[in-house]
PDB file of C-alpha atoms in Angstrom:
ATOM      1  CA  MET A  12      71.408-346.707 -89.181  1.00 55.00           C
ATOM      2  CA  SER A  13      74.522-346.375 -91.247  1.00 68.00           C
ATOM      3  CA  ARG A  14      76.187-344.024 -89.197  1.00 71.00           C
ATOM      4  CA  HIS A  15      78.563-344.270 -86.588  1.00 79.00           C
ATOM      5  CA  ASP A  16      78.617-340.893 -84.620  1.00 88.00           C
ATOM      6  CA  TRP A  17      75.754-341.108 -82.501  1.00 86.00           C
ATOM      7  CA  TRP A  18      76.024-340.112 -78.931  1.00 92.00           C
ATOM      8  CA  GLY A  19      73.511-339.326 -76.169  1.00 94.00           C
ATOM      9  CA  VAL A  20      72.596-339.562 -72.577  1.00 95.00           C
ATOM     10  CA  VAL A  21      70.651-342.156 -70.566  1.00 96.00           C
ATOM     11  CA  LEU A  22      68.008-341.546 -67.936  1.00 96.00           C
ATOM     12  CA  GLU A  23      66.675-344.237 -65.495  1.00 95.00           C
ATOM     13  CA  ALA A  24      63.088-344.170 -65.116  1.00 95.00           C
ATOM     14  CA  PRO A  25      60.111-346.192 -63.649  1.00 96.00           C
ATOM     15  CA  ASP A  26      58.524-346.103 -66.908  1.00 97.00           C
ATOM     16  CA  PRO A  27      60.835-345.231 -70.232  1.00 98.00           C
ATOM     17  CA  ARG A  28      58.212-344.921 -72.424  1.00 98.00           C
ATOM     18  CA  ALA A  29      56.332-342.193 -70.943  1.00 97.00           C
ATOM     19  CA  LEU A  30      59.266-340.165 -70.297  1.00 97.00           C
ATOM     20  CA  ALA A  31      60.102-340.618 -74.029  1.00 98.00           C
ATOM     21  CA  HIS A  32      56.657-339.426 -74.741  1.00 98.00           C
ATOM     22  CA  PHE A  33      56.869-336.372 -72.457  1.00 98.00           C
ATOM     23  CA  TYR A  34      60.325-335.304 -74.420  1.00 98.00           C
ATOM     24  CA  SER A  35      59.058-335.880 -77.405  1.00 98.00           C
ATOM     25  CA  ASP A  36      56.172-333.979 -76.888  1.00 98.00           C
ATOM     26  CA  LEU A  37      57.969-331.304 -74.890  1.00 98.00           C
ATOM     27  CA  ARG A  38      60.839-330.670 -77.612  1.00 97.00           C
ATOM     28  CA  GLY A  39      58.601-331.869 -80.938  1.00 97.00           C
ATOM     29  CA  TRP A  40      61.388-334.743 -81.094  1.00 97.00           C
ATOM     30  CA  GLU A  41      60.943-338.168 -82.765  1.00 96.00           C
ATOM     31  CA  ILE A  42      60.377-341.195 -80.720  1.00 97.00           C
ATOM     32  CA  THR A  43      63.148-343.646 -81.883  1.00 95.00           C
ATOM     33  CA  LYS A  44      62.800-346.568 -79.817  1.00 95.00           C
ATOM     34  CA  ASP A  45      59.655-347.095 -77.707  1.00 96.00           C
ATOM     35  CA  GLU A  46      59.871-350.444 -75.829  1.00 96.00           C
ATOM     36  CA  PRO A  47      58.735-351.249 -72.137  1.00 93.00           C
ATOM     37  CA  ASP A  48      62.381-351.314 -70.754  1.00 97.00           C
ATOM     38  CA  GLY A  49      63.754-348.652 -72.900  1.00 97.00           C
ATOM     39  CA  ALA A  50      62.937-345.595 -75.124  1.00 98.00           C
ATOM     40  CA  ALA A  51      64.434-342.883 -76.865  1.00 97.00           C
ATOM     41  CA  VAL A  52      64.090-339.490 -78.557  1.00 98.00           C
ATOM     42  CA  ALA A  53      65.934-337.425 -80.928  1.00 96.00           C
ATOM     43  CA  PRO A  54      65.519-334.356 -82.966  1.00 95.00           C
ATOM     44  CA  SER A  55      65.572-334.824 -86.598  1.00 91.00           C
ATOM     45  CA  GLU A  56      68.643-334.950 -88.590  1.00 87.00           C
ATOM     46  CA  SER A  57      70.617-335.024 -85.485  1.00 89.00           C
ATOM     47  CA  VAL A  58      73.195-337.358 -84.177  1.00 90.00           C
ATOM     48  CA  GLY A  59      72.362-336.801 -80.458  1.00 94.00           C
ATOM     49  CA  TYR A  60      69.509-338.414 -78.349  1.00 96.00           C
ATOM     50  CA  ILE A  61      68.007-338.923 -75.107  1.00 97.00           C
ATOM     51  CA  ALA A  62      67.535-342.291 -73.794  1.00 97.00           C
ATOM     52  CA  PHE A  63      65.354-344.147 -70.837  1.00 97.00           C
ATOM     53  CA  GLN A  64      65.891-347.227 -69.328  1.00 97.00           C
ATOM     54  CA  LEU A  65      63.715-349.401 -67.152  1.00 98.00           C
ATOM     55  CA  SER A  66      64.733-348.637 -63.450  1.00 95.00           C
ATOM     56  CA  ASP A  67      62.654-350.576 -60.889  1.00 92.00           C
ATOM     57  CA  GLY A  68      64.168-349.241 -57.795  1.00 92.00           C
ATOM     58  CA  TYR A  69      64.280-345.610 -59.442  1.00 94.00           C
ATOM     59  CA  VAL A  70      64.374-342.631 -56.722  1.00 93.00           C
ATOM     60  CA  PRO A  71      64.099-339.296 -58.144  1.00 93.00           C
ATOM     61  CA  PRO A  72      66.730-336.991 -57.361  1.00 93.00           C
ATOM     62  CA  VAL A  73      66.249-333.668 -55.120  1.00 91.00           C
ATOM     63  CA  TRP A  74      66.923-330.315 -56.210  1.00 90.00           C
ATOM     64  CA  PRO A  75      68.754-328.349 -54.682  1.00 89.00           C
ATOM     65  CA  ALA A  76      70.689-331.212 -53.460  1.00 87.00           C
ATOM     66  CA  GLN A  77      70.009-332.250 -49.574  1.00 88.00           C
ATOM     67  CA  ASP A  78      72.022-334.174 -47.398  1.00 93.00           C
ATOM     68  CA  ASP A  79      71.057-337.911 -47.179  1.00 92.00           C
ATOM     69  CA  ALA A  80      68.861-337.645 -50.326  1.00 90.00           C
ATOM     70  CA  GLN A  81      69.368-339.015 -53.905  1.00 91.00           C
ATOM     71  CA  ARG A  82      71.705-336.413 -55.958  1.00 88.00           C
ATOM     72  CA  ILE A  83      71.346-335.184 -59.223  1.00 83.00           C
ATOM     73  CA  THR A  84      74.149-336.414 -61.332  1.00 85.00           C
ATOM     74  CA  MET A  85      73.343-334.703 -64.420  1.00 87.00           C
ATOM     75  CA  HIS A  86      70.480-332.453 -66.111  1.00 92.00           C
ATOM     76  CA  VAL A  87      69.307-331.283 -69.580  1.00 94.00           C
ATOM     77  CA  ASP A  88      69.090-327.848 -70.772  1.00 96.00           C
ATOM     78  CA  PHE A  89      67.047-326.640 -73.454  1.00 97.00           C
ATOM     79  CA  GLU A  90      67.336-323.472 -74.935  1.00 97.00           C
ATOM     80  CA  VAL A  91      64.073-321.755 -75.874  1.00 97.00           C
ATOM     81  CA  VAL A  92      62.815-318.431 -77.556  1.00 96.00           C
ATOM     82  CA  ASP A  93      60.129-317.473 -75.013  1.00 97.00           C
ATOM     83  CA  LEU A  94      60.718-318.879 -71.693  1.00 97.00           C
ATOM     84  CA  GLN A  95      57.431-318.173 -69.988  1.00 97.00           C
ATOM     85  CA  ALA A  96      55.573-319.976 -73.064  1.00 98.00           C
ATOM     86  CA  ALA A  97      58.089-323.062 -72.993  1.00 98.00           C
ATOM     87  CA  VAL A  98      57.385-323.146 -68.777  1.00 98.00           C
ATOM     88  CA  ALA A  99      53.626-323.446 -69.399  1.00 98.00           C
ATOM     89  CA  HIS A 100      53.817-325.945 -72.325  1.00 98.00           C
ATOM     90  CA  ALA A 101      56.013-328.014 -69.960  1.00 98.00           C
ATOM     91  CA  LEU A 102      53.423-327.491 -67.280  1.00 98.00           C
ATOM     92  CA  GLU A 103      50.757-328.510 -69.555  1.00 98.00           C
ATOM     93  CA  LEU A 104      52.548-331.907 -70.379  1.00 98.00           C
ATOM     94  CA  GLY A 105      53.199-333.152 -66.549  1.00 98.00           C
ATOM     95  CA  ALA A 106      56.469-331.168 -65.575  1.00 98.00           C
ATOM     96  CA  ARG A 107      56.599-329.368 -62.339  1.00 98.00           C
ATOM     97  CA  GLU A 108      58.686-326.147 -61.398  1.00 97.00           C
ATOM     98  CA  ALA A 109      61.320-326.582 -59.001  1.00 96.00           C
ATOM     99  CA  GLY A 110      61.189-325.057 -55.853  1.00 93.00           C
ATOM    100  CA  HIS A 111      64.642-323.557 -56.082  1.00 93.00           C
ATOM    101  CA  GLN A 112      65.513-320.948 -59.283  1.00 96.00           C
ATOM    102  CA  PRO A 113      68.720-319.577 -59.340  1.00 91.00           C
ATOM    103  CA  GLN A 114      68.728-317.589 -62.348  1.00 93.00           C
ATOM    104  CA  ARG A 115      66.231-315.159 -64.082  1.00 92.00           C
ATOM    105  CA  ASN A 116      66.719-316.420 -67.410  1.00 95.00           C
ATOM    106  CA  VAL A 117      66.719-320.003 -66.273  1.00 97.00           C
ATOM    107  CA  MET A 118      63.819-322.165 -65.093  1.00 98.00           C
ATOM    108  CA  VAL A 119      64.611-325.365 -63.605  1.00 97.00           C
ATOM    109  CA  MET A 120      61.706-328.132 -64.285  1.00 98.00           C
ATOM    110  CA  LEU A 121      61.177-331.635 -62.930  1.00 97.00           C
ATOM    111  CA  ASP A 122      59.833-333.949 -65.718  1.00 98.00           C
ATOM    112  CA  PRO A 123      57.223-336.229 -64.418  1.00 97.00           C
ATOM    113  CA  ALA A 124      59.791-339.089 -63.148  1.00 96.00           C
ATOM    114  CA  GLY A 125      61.511-336.150 -60.997  1.00 96.00           C
ATOM    115  CA  HIS A 126      64.648-335.702 -63.562  1.00 96.00           C
ATOM    116  CA  PRO A 127      65.562-331.901 -63.399  1.00 96.00           C
ATOM    117  CA  PHE A 128      65.806-330.316 -66.611  1.00 97.00           C
ATOM    118  CA  CYS A 129      66.503-326.517 -67.570  1.00 97.00           C
ATOM    119  CA  LEU A 130      64.442-323.962 -69.897  1.00 98.00           C
ATOM    120  CA  TYR A 131      66.569-321.416 -70.643  1.00 97.00           C
ATOM    121  CA  THR A 132      67.144-318.087 -72.754  1.00 96.00           C
ATOM    122  CA  ASP A 133      70.184-316.096 -73.643  1.00 89.00           C
ATOM    123  CA  ASP A 134      68.751-312.964 -72.602  1.00 77.00           C
ATOM    124  CA  ASP A 135      68.838-312.597 -69.053  1.00 63.00           C
ATOM    125  CA  SER A 136      65.917-309.761 -68.625  1.00 58.00           C
ATOM    126  CA  ASN A 137      63.457-312.312 -69.071  1.00 52.00           C
TER     127      ASN A 137
END
């Protein structure tokens, strides 16, 4: 841990360890922290990470936004080569498809805790 250029995002979760394992399996990333109150994943040889912190009062956001509901404050995008295969893999791991899909080459998914994330390709003919 001699690096000093780490950066990342932190998502609240009712079960940080379970969410870290989900994203590790989804992306093939290493679990770099695995504790009951916080966990993290990162691609190998990267300075970026996604961390998950325990939130006992966690309320999942709603997509698309609705009045008087928890709004999304951020989401994570993942470029993939084969959108259909990536969606199938995410579903096998416990993700759900969001009800609203605004683009052909992007699939809005919800992780097991309800955080939206997008799987996308640069090819809009998918």
